[in-house]
Amino acid sequence: MIETINEKKVITTPVTDEDIRSLKAGDVFYLTGDVLTGRDEVHKKTLREAGGFPADLRGGVIYHAGPIVREKEDGSFEMVSIGPTTSMRMEDFEPDFIKKTGVKIIVGKGGMGDKTAEACKELCVIHCAAPAGCAVIGAASVKEISGVYWPELGMPEAVWHLKVREFGPLIVTIDSEGCNYYKEKKREYTARRVEMLSESETK
Amino acid sequence: MSSNQKIVNAVAEYLDHISKVLPDDVVKALTRLRAEEKNKAALSVYDTMFRNMELAEELGKPLCQDTGIVQFKVVCGQDHPAIGEIGESLKEAVIKATKEAPLRPNCIETFDEINTGDNTGTGAPTIWWDIEPGRSDLEIYVYLAGGGCSLPGIAKVFMPGQGYEVIAPFAAERVTEMGLNACPPLFVGVGIGNSIETAAMNSKLALMRDIDSSNDNPNVAALEKELEEKLNYIGIGPQGLGGSSSVMGVNIVNTVRHPATLAVAVSFGCWCHRRGVISFDKDLNYSSKTHTKFAK
Ligand code: SF4
């Protein structure tokens, strides 16, 4: 479901294909609801093991993140700090991960490559970037940690189940038409780099 | 209190502080770049960064969840009374700060692939030593080496015939290929030397220097400026989403080369460049010139 709250575009999970299609590369939005973390090891383990991802991700959100979590005396968890990690490291696994889990929104740092962009187009999925290094703002939007799966992978690698409110700003980097914002930008930067270097040669 | 315990407590407290408060020079650089920024999306990223800095200080939480691997460069006067205890004290300080700040456990024993859980392990924390004759004070440079900003680091030995002109394309390619994911605006450290490790070490030392500082050699200082302008022209902006600049600054540290080699290395710091210097006198009174809010 998408609504506008205080001029912010807010999406609430579970996410539908219609929600996904309404978001275009470069758009900014916020998320409310359930988010699950998963990075390198989680992607590998999900694809390797028959049981797959340890929670239901259909219509859900996977967040490439490795948080700092503090276990409180009563055994519950407190989110100290959370922010995105480089999504590109998951590029080789992401298409199969999407197919196996039915995830709809991937959140991480930076953009992703052609393989993910194609899978996004085929399966109506988006990737978006969260501002990195802004982990306190990230933690403030986590209202509750409702559980942890695969804790044996260690704190940064485990799957943390988060309840978030207005988590963002998230910037759409790959939309469901496969449009890749970072790839376009990278082309621009490379062009300017080449231009800048050829200028200095003629000097 | 034993001198060991004094160093442990002071360094643990300092690690806690630098994980939550950026050094004065970084705040100054970010403030300048934000004021010069014209791109609207980029401005909203800067707003988020500044809001995050405020909240981190207010709530006493680490600015970024990746608190890195702790690296120390110890510059110790030969006559400092605690010289024999520093190494062990630094290790203890890391363990203490990991629990208390808290810092994220980031040390994976290679090949065993086990997270040690306390940010120490084989060769960790990193400690580089300089023993200074005729001095009795102690300076400890502290750096939290995050994964994202360590990733683009690169070093190569060129043939000297290629000249110092190799530096700009070498650094610029790294910025456009890998820099976007290193949380720009970046801080670029260039190291020049005779072999791969001298250049690499110099590039890391360049990141320990103040962003506003210049190399003592005027030719090298000019190259620092030139590189900064060139990289800013590319305009990767904060988070690599595009903007009026790319870098907070460029520092070069250079040592001799061999007649047959020119080694060049580039290390990167992210916008959240958590490094500082804590200085002790011989009685272990301490202060930090990089972090004026670190009171004592
Ligand atoms: S590059 Fe720096 S700011 Fe970005 S996630 Fe890593 S440590 Fe944090």
Short mmCIF file of C-alpha atoms and ligand atoms in Angstrom, two decimals:
data_model
loop_
_atom_site.label_atom_id
_atom_site.label_comp_id
_atom_site.label_asym_id
_atom_site.label_seq_id
_atom_site.Cartn_x
_atom_site.Cartn_y
_atom_site.Cartn_z
CA MET A 1 0.00 0.00 0.00
CA ILE A 2 1.26 3.47 -0.88
CA GLU A 3 0.18 6.64 0.90
CA THR A 4 1.48 10.15 1.30
CA ILE A 5 2.24 11.16 4.90
CA ASN A 6 3.66 14.64 5.60
CA GLU A 7 4.60 14.96 1.91
CA LYS A 8 6.52 11.67 2.14
CA LYS A 9 5.65 8.74 -0.09
CA VAL A 10 5.30 5.81 2.34
CA ILE A 11 4.94 2.16 1.32
CA THR A 12 3.58 -0.38 3.79
CA THR A 13 4.41 -4.10 3.55
CA PRO A 14 3.32 -6.52 2.14
CA VAL A 15 4.19 -4.88 -1.17
CA THR A 16 2.09 -5.53 -4.28
CA ASP A 17 3.16 -5.56 -7.93
CA GLU A 18 1.05 -2.44 -8.39
CA ASP A 19 3.07 -0.62 -5.69
CA ILE A 20 6.28 -1.72 -7.36
CA ARG A 21 5.22 -0.58 -10.83
CA SER A 22 4.38 2.90 -9.57
CA LEU A 23 8.00 3.50 -8.48
CA LYS A 24 10.49 4.72 -11.07
CA ALA A 25 14.28 4.95 -11.03
CA GLY A 26 15.29 8.09 -9.11
CA ASP A 27 12.08 8.23 -7.00
CA VAL A 28 12.38 8.72 -3.25
CA PHE A 29 10.16 6.87 -0.76
CA TYR A 30 9.93 5.48 2.80
CA LEU A 31 9.03 2.03 4.12
CA THR A 32 6.79 0.91 6.97
CA GLY A 33 6.32 -2.70 8.08
CA ASP A 34 8.52 -5.80 7.95
CA VAL A 35 12.12 -5.80 6.75
CA LEU A 36 14.56 -8.72 6.89
CA THR A 37 18.32 -8.27 6.77
CA GLY A 38 20.56 -10.50 4.68
CA ARG A 39 23.93 -10.09 3.05
CA ASP A 40 26.73 -12.28 1.63
CA GLU A 41 26.41 -15.44 3.71
CA VAL A 42 22.63 -15.31 3.83
CA HIS A 43 22.41 -15.18 0.04
CA LYS A 44 24.77 -18.13 -0.33
CA LYS A 45 23.05 -20.18 2.37
CA THR A 46 19.57 -19.47 0.98
CA LEU A 47 20.58 -20.75 -2.43
CA ARG A 48 22.56 -23.69 -1.06
CA GLU A 49 20.02 -25.08 1.37
CA ALA A 50 16.85 -26.83 0.33
CA GLY A 51 14.78 -24.98 2.94
CA GLY A 52 15.92 -21.64 1.53
CA PHE A 53 15.47 -18.36 3.37
CA PRO A 54 14.35 -18.88 6.98
CA ALA A 55 11.29 -16.56 6.79
CA ASP A 56 8.50 -15.75 4.34
CA LEU A 57 9.76 -13.02 1.98
CA ARG A 58 6.87 -13.02 -0.49
CA GLY A 59 5.82 -9.41 -0.95
CA GLY A 60 8.65 -8.54 1.41
CA VAL A 61 11.82 -6.55 1.75
CA ILE A 62 15.42 -7.77 1.98
CA TYR A 63 17.90 -5.28 3.38
CA HIS A 64 21.61 -5.70 2.61
CA ALA A 65 22.79 -4.64 6.03
CA GLY A 66 24.92 -5.74 8.93
CA PRO A 67 23.66 -4.05 12.07
CA ILE A 68 25.00 -3.55 15.58
CA VAL A 69 22.47 -5.16 17.93
CA ARG A 70 22.59 -5.18 21.71
CA GLU A 71 20.96 -8.04 23.61
CA LYS A 72 19.10 -6.70 26.62
CA GLU A 73 18.92 -8.39 30.01
CA ASP A 74 15.42 -9.74 29.34
CA GLY A 75 16.69 -11.46 26.16
CA SER A 76 15.10 -8.98 23.75
CA PHE A 77 17.18 -7.02 21.25
CA GLU A 78 17.91 -3.33 20.81
CA MET A 79 18.96 -1.89 17.46
CA VAL A 80 22.04 0.25 18.10
CA SER A 81 23.02 1.09 14.58
CA ILE A 82 22.03 -0.08 11.09
CA GLY A 83 22.87 0.99 7.57
CA PRO A 84 23.27 -0.55 4.14
CA THR A 85 26.23 -2.53 2.84
CA THR A 86 27.41 -2.64 -0.79
CA SER A 87 24.68 -4.40 -2.79
CA MET A 88 26.97 -5.18 -5.71
CA ARG A 89 28.56 -7.99 -3.71
CA MET A 90 25.26 -9.85 -3.93
CA GLU A 91 24.96 -9.37 -7.73
CA ASP A 92 25.80 -12.97 -8.66
CA PHE A 93 23.26 -14.40 -6.21
CA GLU A 94 20.43 -11.89 -6.43
CA PRO A 95 18.46 -13.18 -9.46
CA ASP A 96 18.19 -16.69 -7.96
CA PHE A 97 17.54 -15.21 -4.54
CA ILE A 98 14.61 -13.23 -5.95
CA LYS A 99 13.23 -16.33 -7.69
CA LYS A 100 13.58 -18.54 -4.63
CA THR A 101 12.10 -16.10 -2.09
CA GLY A 102 9.58 -13.92 -3.97
CA VAL A 103 11.09 -10.75 -2.45
CA LYS A 104 9.78 -7.47 -3.91
CA ILE A 105 12.11 -4.76 -2.61
CA ILE A 106 15.87 -4.99 -2.24
CA VAL A 107 17.52 -2.24 -0.18
CA GLY A 108 21.26 -1.67 -0.05
CA LYS A 109 24.15 0.61 -0.81
CA GLY A 110 24.96 1.80 -4.31
CA GLY A 111 23.48 0.13 -7.36
CA MET A 112 23.43 -3.38 -8.77
CA GLY A 113 24.31 -4.87 -12.14
CA ASP A 114 22.64 -6.18 -15.28
CA LYS A 115 21.75 -9.57 -13.83
CA THR A 116 19.70 -8.02 -11.05
CA ALA A 117 18.20 -5.41 -13.38
CA GLU A 118 16.96 -8.17 -15.69
CA ALA A 119 15.50 -10.13 -12.79
CA CYS A 120 13.78 -6.96 -11.53
CA LYS A 121 12.17 -6.47 -14.92
CA GLU A 122 11.13 -10.09 -15.28
CA LEU A 123 9.73 -10.51 -11.76
CA CYS A 124 8.50 -6.99 -10.95
CA VAL A 125 11.04 -6.13 -8.26
CA ILE A 126 12.96 -2.94 -7.39
CA HIS A 127 16.33 -2.20 -5.87
CA CYS A 128 16.85 0.99 -3.88
CA ALA A 129 19.65 2.72 -2.04
CA ALA A 130 19.53 3.89 1.56
CA PRO A 131 21.91 6.71 2.58
CA ALA A 132 24.96 4.88 3.92
CA GLY A 133 26.89 5.79 7.02
CA CYS A 134 23.65 7.19 8.48
CA ALA A 135 23.14 4.34 10.86
CA VAL A 136 21.62 6.29 13.73
CA ILE A 137 18.79 7.56 11.55
CA GLY A 138 18.48 3.97 10.33
CA ALA A 139 18.22 2.62 13.86
CA ALA A 140 15.69 5.28 14.86
CA SER A 141 13.28 3.97 12.22
CA VAL A 142 13.49 0.41 13.63
CA LYS A 143 10.63 0.15 16.11
CA GLU A 144 11.24 -3.44 17.13
CA ILE A 145 13.44 -6.45 16.41
CA SER A 146 10.98 -9.28 16.37
CA GLY A 147 13.49 -12.09 15.91
CA VAL A 148 16.75 -13.39 14.55
CA TYR A 149 17.42 -16.32 12.23
CA TRP A 150 20.76 -17.99 11.58
CA PRO A 151 22.49 -16.21 14.50
CA GLU A 152 25.42 -18.62 14.09
CA LEU A 153 26.49 -16.51 11.09
CA GLY A 154 27.50 -13.75 13.51
CA MET A 155 25.94 -10.38 14.27
CA PRO A 156 26.52 -8.63 10.92
CA GLU A 157 25.60 -11.66 8.79
CA ALA A 158 22.56 -13.03 10.63
CA VAL A 159 18.97 -12.49 9.44
CA TRP A 160 17.31 -9.88 11.67
CA HIS A 161 13.55 -9.44 11.44
CA LEU A 162 12.78 -5.74 11.85
CA LYS A 163 9.59 -3.76 12.24
CA VAL A 164 10.27 -0.35 10.75
CA ARG A 165 8.41 2.94 10.50
CA GLU A 166 9.11 5.41 7.72
CA PHE A 167 12.50 3.91 7.02
CA GLY A 168 14.30 6.04 4.45
CA PRO A 169 14.83 8.11 2.39
CA LEU A 170 15.17 5.26 -0.11
CA ILE A 171 16.14 6.12 -3.67
CA VAL A 172 14.99 3.74 -6.41
CA THR A 173 18.08 2.65 -8.35
CA ILE A 174 16.56 -0.15 -10.45
CA ASP A 175 12.88 -0.08 -11.31
CA SER A 176 10.56 -2.81 -12.55
CA GLU A 177 11.27 -1.85 -16.16
CA GLY A 178 14.92 -2.66 -15.53
CA CYS A 179 15.98 0.98 -15.71
CA ASN A 180 19.32 1.28 -13.86
CA TYR A 181 19.99 4.73 -12.33
CA TYR A 182 23.55 4.08 -11.11
CA LYS A 183 24.55 2.55 -14.43
CA GLU A 184 23.44 5.71 -16.22
CA LYS A 185 25.28 7.87 -13.69
CA LYS A 186 28.42 5.78 -14.01
CA ARG A 187 28.38 6.36 -17.75
CA GLU A 188 28.22 10.12 -17.11
CA TYR A 189 31.11 10.03 -14.62
CA THR A 190 33.27 7.96 -16.94
CA ALA A 191 32.64 10.40 -19.78
CA ARG A 192 33.70 13.32 -17.59
CA ARG A 193 36.76 11.42 -16.37
CA VAL A 194 37.89 10.75 -19.93
CA GLU A 195 37.23 14.37 -20.86
CA MET A 196 39.16 15.67 -17.86
CA LEU A 197 42.16 13.45 -18.60
CA SER A 198 42.34 14.30 -22.28
CA GLU A 199 42.20 18.00 -21.38
CA SER A 200 45.25 17.63 -19.15
CA GLU A 201 47.12 15.82 -21.94
CA THR A 202 46.69 18.72 -24.35
CA LYS A 203 47.85 21.21 -21.70
CA MET B 1 45.60 3.03 38.72
CA SER B 2 48.35 1.19 36.80
CA SER B 3 49.68 2.88 33.66
CA ASN B 4 48.35 -0.06 31.66
CA GLN B 5 44.84 0.53 33.02
CA LYS B 6 45.11 4.28 32.39
CA ILE B 7 45.93 3.73 28.70
CA VAL B 8 43.22 1.08 28.32
CA ASN B 9 40.58 3.39 29.77
CA ALA B 10 41.67 6.46 27.81
CA VAL B 11 41.92 4.67 24.46
CA ALA B 12 38.62 2.81 24.99
CA GLU B 13 36.95 6.10 25.79
CA TYR B 14 38.55 7.65 22.71
CA LEU B 15 37.42 4.79 20.44
CA ASP B 16 33.92 5.23 21.77
CA HIS B 17 34.10 8.98 21.05
CA ILE B 18 35.47 8.77 17.50
CA SER B 19 32.86 6.16 16.54
CA LYS B 20 30.20 8.76 17.43
CA VAL B 21 31.72 12.18 16.67
CA LEU B 22 33.58 13.07 13.46
CA PRO B 23 36.91 14.93 13.66
CA ASP B 24 36.81 18.71 13.33
CA ASP B 25 38.47 18.77 9.88
CA VAL B 26 35.93 16.32 8.42
CA VAL B 27 32.97 18.29 9.77
CA LYS B 28 34.50 21.44 8.30
CA ALA B 29 35.00 19.81 4.88
CA LEU B 30 31.44 18.44 4.80
CA THR B 31 30.04 21.81 5.83
CA ARG B 32 31.90 23.47 2.96
CA LEU B 33 30.77 20.88 0.38
CA ARG B 34 27.18 21.09 1.54
CA ALA B 35 27.24 24.90 1.20
CA GLU B 36 28.64 24.61 -2.34
CA GLU B 37 26.25 21.86 -3.44
CA LYS B 38 23.74 22.75 -6.17
CA ASN B 39 22.09 19.40 -6.85
CA LYS B 40 18.80 19.01 -4.93
CA ALA B 41 18.96 15.25 -4.35
CA ALA B 42 22.56 15.63 -3.20
CA LEU B 43 21.50 18.31 -0.75
CA SER B 44 18.92 15.97 0.77
CA VAL B 45 21.67 13.38 1.25
CA TYR B 46 23.83 15.98 3.03
CA ASP B 47 20.84 16.87 5.22
CA THR B 48 20.50 13.21 6.19
CA MET B 49 24.23 13.02 7.00
CA PHE B 50 24.14 16.10 9.21
CA ARG B 51 20.99 14.95 10.96
CA ASN B 52 22.71 11.61 11.55
CA MET B 53 25.72 13.38 13.10
CA GLU B 54 23.44 15.29 15.47
CA LEU B 55 21.54 12.16 16.47
CA ALA B 56 24.71 10.09 16.97
CA GLU B 57 26.06 12.63 19.42
CA GLU B 58 22.74 13.13 21.15
CA LEU B 59 21.92 9.44 21.55
CA GLY B 60 25.53 8.30 21.99
CA LYS B 61 25.41 5.82 19.13
CA PRO B 62 27.99 4.97 16.44
CA LEU B 63 27.57 7.16 13.33
CA CYS B 64 27.85 4.20 11.00
CA GLN B 65 27.08 0.55 11.76
CA ASP B 66 30.41 -0.44 10.21
CA THR B 67 32.81 0.63 12.93
CA GLY B 68 35.58 -1.02 10.96
CA ILE B 69 38.75 -2.75 11.99
CA VAL B 70 40.69 -0.68 14.50
CA GLN B 71 44.08 0.50 13.25
CA PHE B 72 46.65 2.29 15.39
CA LYS B 73 49.79 4.11 14.49
CA VAL B 74 51.80 4.58 17.65
CA VAL B 75 54.38 7.34 17.73
CA CYS B 76 56.12 6.71 21.01
CA GLY B 77 58.96 8.64 22.58
CA GLN B 78 61.79 6.29 23.45
CA ASP B 79 61.72 7.58 27.02
CA HIS B 80 57.99 7.13 27.59
CA PRO B 81 57.62 5.20 30.87
CA ALA B 82 54.76 3.01 29.58
CA ILE B 83 56.48 1.97 26.34
CA GLY B 84 56.48 -1.74 27.17
CA GLU B 85 52.78 -1.91 27.92
CA ILE B 86 51.25 -0.06 25.02
CA GLY B 87 50.67 -2.99 22.66
CA GLU B 88 48.76 -5.06 25.18
CA SER B 89 46.85 -2.00 26.43
CA LEU B 90 45.62 -1.17 22.93
CA LYS B 91 44.29 -4.68 22.48
CA GLU B 92 42.46 -4.48 25.80
CA ALA B 93 41.08 -1.06 24.88
CA VAL B 94 39.60 -2.47 21.68
CA ILE B 95 37.90 -5.30 23.55
CA LYS B 96 36.51 -2.84 26.12
CA ALA B 97 35.24 -0.37 23.50
CA THR B 98 33.69 -3.20 21.46
CA LYS B 99 31.52 -4.03 24.48
CA GLU B 100 30.82 -0.53 25.67
CA ALA B 101 30.44 1.75 22.63
CA PRO B 102 29.48 -0.82 21.25
CA LEU B 103 31.53 -1.44 18.11
CA ARG B 104 30.51 -4.08 15.61
CA PRO B 105 32.72 -7.20 15.74
CA ASN B 106 34.41 -7.19 12.33
CA CYS B 107 37.46 -9.44 12.62
CA ILE B 108 37.16 -12.61 10.58
CA GLU B 109 40.04 -15.04 10.97
CA THR B 110 41.09 -15.73 7.39
CA PHE B 111 40.60 -19.28 6.07
CA ASP B 112 38.95 -20.34 9.34
CA GLU B 113 36.19 -17.82 8.48
CA ILE B 114 35.29 -17.27 12.12
CA ASN B 115 34.31 -13.90 13.55
CA THR B 116 36.37 -13.48 16.71
CA GLY B 117 33.57 -11.45 18.30
CA ASP B 118 35.74 -8.83 20.03
CA ASN B 119 37.55 -7.02 17.20
CA THR B 120 40.89 -8.60 18.03
CA GLY B 121 42.53 -11.56 16.34
CA THR B 122 45.62 -12.48 14.39
CA GLY B 123 47.23 -9.12 13.62
CA ALA B 124 44.26 -7.17 14.96
CA PRO B 125 44.02 -4.46 16.05
CA THR B 126 46.59 -3.30 13.52
CA ILE B 127 49.48 -1.58 15.29
CA TRP B 128 52.20 0.28 13.43
CA TRP B 129 55.11 1.56 15.50
CA ASP B 130 57.39 4.55 15.33
CA ILE B 131 59.88 4.93 18.17
CA GLU B 132 61.09 8.51 18.48
CA PRO B 133 64.48 9.05 20.13
CA GLY B 134 64.78 11.94 22.57
CA ARG B 135 61.05 12.21 23.22
CA SER B 136 59.01 11.16 26.23
CA ASP B 137 55.48 11.73 24.93
CA LEU B 138 53.12 9.34 23.17
CA GLU B 139 50.83 9.99 20.20
CA ILE B 140 48.39 7.38 19.00
CA TYR B 141 46.68 7.76 15.62
CA VAL B 142 43.44 5.83 15.59
CA TYR B 143 41.50 4.84 12.50
CA LEU B 144 38.32 2.82 12.15
CA ALA B 145 38.86 1.15 8.77
CA GLY B 146 35.41 0.44 7.36
CA GLY B 147 34.86 -2.22 4.70
CA GLY B 148 33.24 0.02 2.09
CA CYS B 149 36.04 2.55 2.09
CA SER B 150 38.85 -0.03 2.32
CA LEU B 151 37.50 -1.87 -0.71
CA PRO B 152 38.65 0.57 -3.46
CA GLY B 153 42.23 0.72 -2.12
CA ILE B 154 44.77 -0.02 -4.83
CA ALA B 155 48.54 -0.07 -5.35
CA LYS B 156 50.75 -0.62 -8.36
CA VAL B 157 54.40 -0.31 -9.25
CA PHE B 158 54.89 1.72 -12.44
CA MET B 159 58.01 2.23 -14.50
CA PRO B 160 59.41 5.68 -13.74
CA GLY B 161 59.49 6.52 -17.45
CA GLN B 162 55.71 6.78 -17.27
CA GLY B 163 56.19 9.80 -15.01
CA TYR B 164 54.04 11.28 -12.28
CA GLU B 165 51.31 11.74 -14.88
CA VAL B 166 50.19 8.17 -14.12
CA ILE B 167 48.77 9.26 -10.78
CA ALA B 168 45.70 11.20 -11.94
CA PRO B 169 44.23 8.53 -14.26
CA PHE B 170 45.09 5.78 -11.75
CA ALA B 171 43.20 7.56 -8.95
CA ALA B 172 40.37 8.85 -11.14
CA GLU B 173 39.55 5.45 -12.58
CA ARG B 174 39.30 4.04 -9.10
CA VAL B 175 36.92 6.84 -8.10
CA THR B 176 34.48 6.21 -10.95
CA GLU B 177 34.77 2.41 -10.87
CA MET B 178 34.78 1.74 -7.14
CA GLY B 179 34.35 5.06 -5.37
CA LEU B 180 30.57 5.25 -5.71
CA ASN B 181 30.16 2.50 -3.12
CA ALA B 182 32.71 3.93 -0.71
CA CYS B 183 30.27 6.54 0.62
CA PRO B 184 31.43 9.73 -1.06
CA PRO B 185 32.34 12.55 -0.69
CA LEU B 186 35.64 10.70 -0.42
CA PHE B 187 38.90 11.57 1.24
CA VAL B 188 41.72 10.45 -1.06
CA GLY B 189 45.14 9.43 0.23
CA VAL B 190 47.88 8.97 -2.36
CA GLY B 191 51.13 7.25 -1.41
CA ILE B 192 54.30 7.35 -3.49
CA GLY B 193 57.35 5.19 -2.82
CA ASN B 194 59.75 2.58 -4.14
CA SER B 195 57.77 -0.61 -3.63
CA ILE B 196 54.21 -1.72 -3.18
CA GLU B 197 54.08 -1.66 0.63
CA THR B 198 55.87 1.67 1.10
CA ALA B 199 53.42 3.29 -1.29
CA ALA B 200 50.47 1.59 0.40
CA MET B 201 51.59 2.64 3.88
CA ASN B 202 52.16 6.20 2.67
CA SER B 203 48.64 6.30 1.22
CA LYS B 204 47.23 5.34 4.61
CA LEU B 205 49.41 7.94 6.37
CA ALA B 206 48.01 10.51 3.93
CA LEU B 207 44.55 9.78 5.37
CA MET B 208 45.89 10.43 8.89
CA ARG B 209 46.86 13.98 7.94
CA ASP B 210 44.44 16.88 8.35
CA ILE B 211 42.22 17.35 5.27
CA ASP B 212 43.23 21.01 5.03
CA SER B 213 46.95 20.31 5.31
CA SER B 214 49.35 20.47 2.34
CA ASN B 215 52.45 18.49 1.47
CA ASP B 216 55.67 20.33 2.43
CA ASN B 217 57.01 20.06 -1.09
CA PRO B 218 55.34 22.82 -3.19
CA ASN B 219 55.27 20.65 -6.32
CA VAL B 220 53.49 17.88 -4.48
CA ALA B 221 51.15 20.37 -2.80
CA ALA B 222 50.24 21.66 -6.27
CA LEU B 223 49.51 18.10 -7.41
CA GLU B 224 47.24 17.62 -4.38
CA LYS B 225 45.22 20.66 -5.47
CA GLU B 226 45.16 19.62 -9.09
CA LEU B 227 43.94 16.12 -8.25
CA GLU B 228 41.25 17.53 -6.00
CA GLU B 229 39.96 19.79 -8.77
CA LYS B 230 40.03 17.01 -11.34
CA LEU B 231 38.19 14.53 -9.16
CA ASN B 232 35.61 17.13 -8.20
CA TYR B 233 34.97 17.81 -11.88
CA ILE B 234 33.73 14.21 -12.22
CA GLY B 235 31.01 15.12 -9.71
CA ILE B 236 29.99 11.77 -8.23
CA GLY B 237 28.32 13.66 -5.37
CA PRO B 238 27.34 12.32 -1.96
CA GLN B 239 26.50 8.57 -2.13
CA GLY B 240 27.57 8.61 -5.78
CA LEU B 241 24.14 9.89 -6.83
CA GLY B 242 25.67 12.91 -8.59
CA GLY B 243 26.53 16.38 -7.30
CA SER B 244 28.83 19.37 -7.41
CA SER B 245 31.89 17.56 -5.99
CA SER B 246 33.42 14.13 -5.39
CA VAL B 247 35.99 14.54 -2.65
CA MET B 248 36.57 16.26 0.68
CA GLY B 249 40.27 16.49 -0.15
CA VAL B 250 43.39 14.81 -1.54
CA ASN B 251 46.57 14.28 0.50
CA ILE B 252 49.83 12.89 -0.84
CA VAL B 253 52.59 11.36 1.24
CA ASN B 254 55.80 10.61 -0.66
CA THR B 255 59.10 8.92 0.11
CA VAL B 256 62.01 8.02 -2.19
CA ARG B 257 61.68 5.78 -5.23
CA HIS B 258 64.20 3.41 -6.76
CA PRO B 259 65.78 4.52 -10.08
CA ALA B 260 63.76 1.74 -11.72
CA THR B 261 60.41 2.01 -9.90
CA LEU B 262 57.59 4.38 -9.10
CA ALA B 263 55.12 2.79 -6.74
CA VAL B 264 51.73 4.49 -6.38
CA ALA B 265 48.95 3.59 -3.97
CA VAL B 266 45.56 5.13 -3.34
CA SER B 267 43.58 4.66 -0.13
CA PHE B 268 40.11 6.05 0.41
CA GLY B 269 38.26 7.43 3.38
CA CYS B 270 34.48 7.75 3.35
CA TRP B 271 32.47 10.83 4.38
CA CYS B 272 32.30 9.19 7.80
CA HIS B 273 36.09 9.33 8.18
CA ARG B 274 36.65 8.24 11.75
CA ARG B 275 40.25 8.90 12.57
CA GLY B 276 41.92 10.92 15.25
CA VAL B 277 45.00 11.43 17.34
CA ILE B 278 45.13 11.01 21.10
CA SER B 279 48.25 12.46 22.74
CA PHE B 280 49.64 11.49 26.14
CA ASP B 281 52.37 13.16 28.16
CA LYS B 282 54.77 11.10 30.25
CA ASP B 283 52.32 11.13 33.19
CA LEU B 284 49.59 9.88 30.85
CA ASN B 285 47.50 13.05 30.85
CA TYR B 286 45.75 13.03 27.49
CA SER B 287 43.90 15.16 24.95
CA SER B 288 43.02 15.10 21.25
CA LYS B 289 43.87 17.82 18.76
CA THR B 290 41.59 16.30 16.10
CA HIS B 291 38.50 16.06 18.33
CA THR B 292 38.00 19.23 20.36
CA LYS B 293 34.83 17.79 21.90
CA PHE B 294 36.86 14.99 23.48
CA ALA B 295 37.20 16.67 26.87
CA LYS B 296 39.91 16.00 29.45
S1 SF4 C 1 32.09 3.35 3.62
FE1 SF4 C 1 32.16 4.43 5.59
S2 SF4 C 1 30.16 5.41 5.83
FE2 SF4 C 1 30.00 3.90 4.22
S3 SF4 C 1 29.20 2.08 5.24
FE3 SF4 C 1 31.44 1.89 5.16
S4 SF4 C 1 32.19 2.78 7.06
FE4 SF4 C 1 30.05 3.43 6.82
#
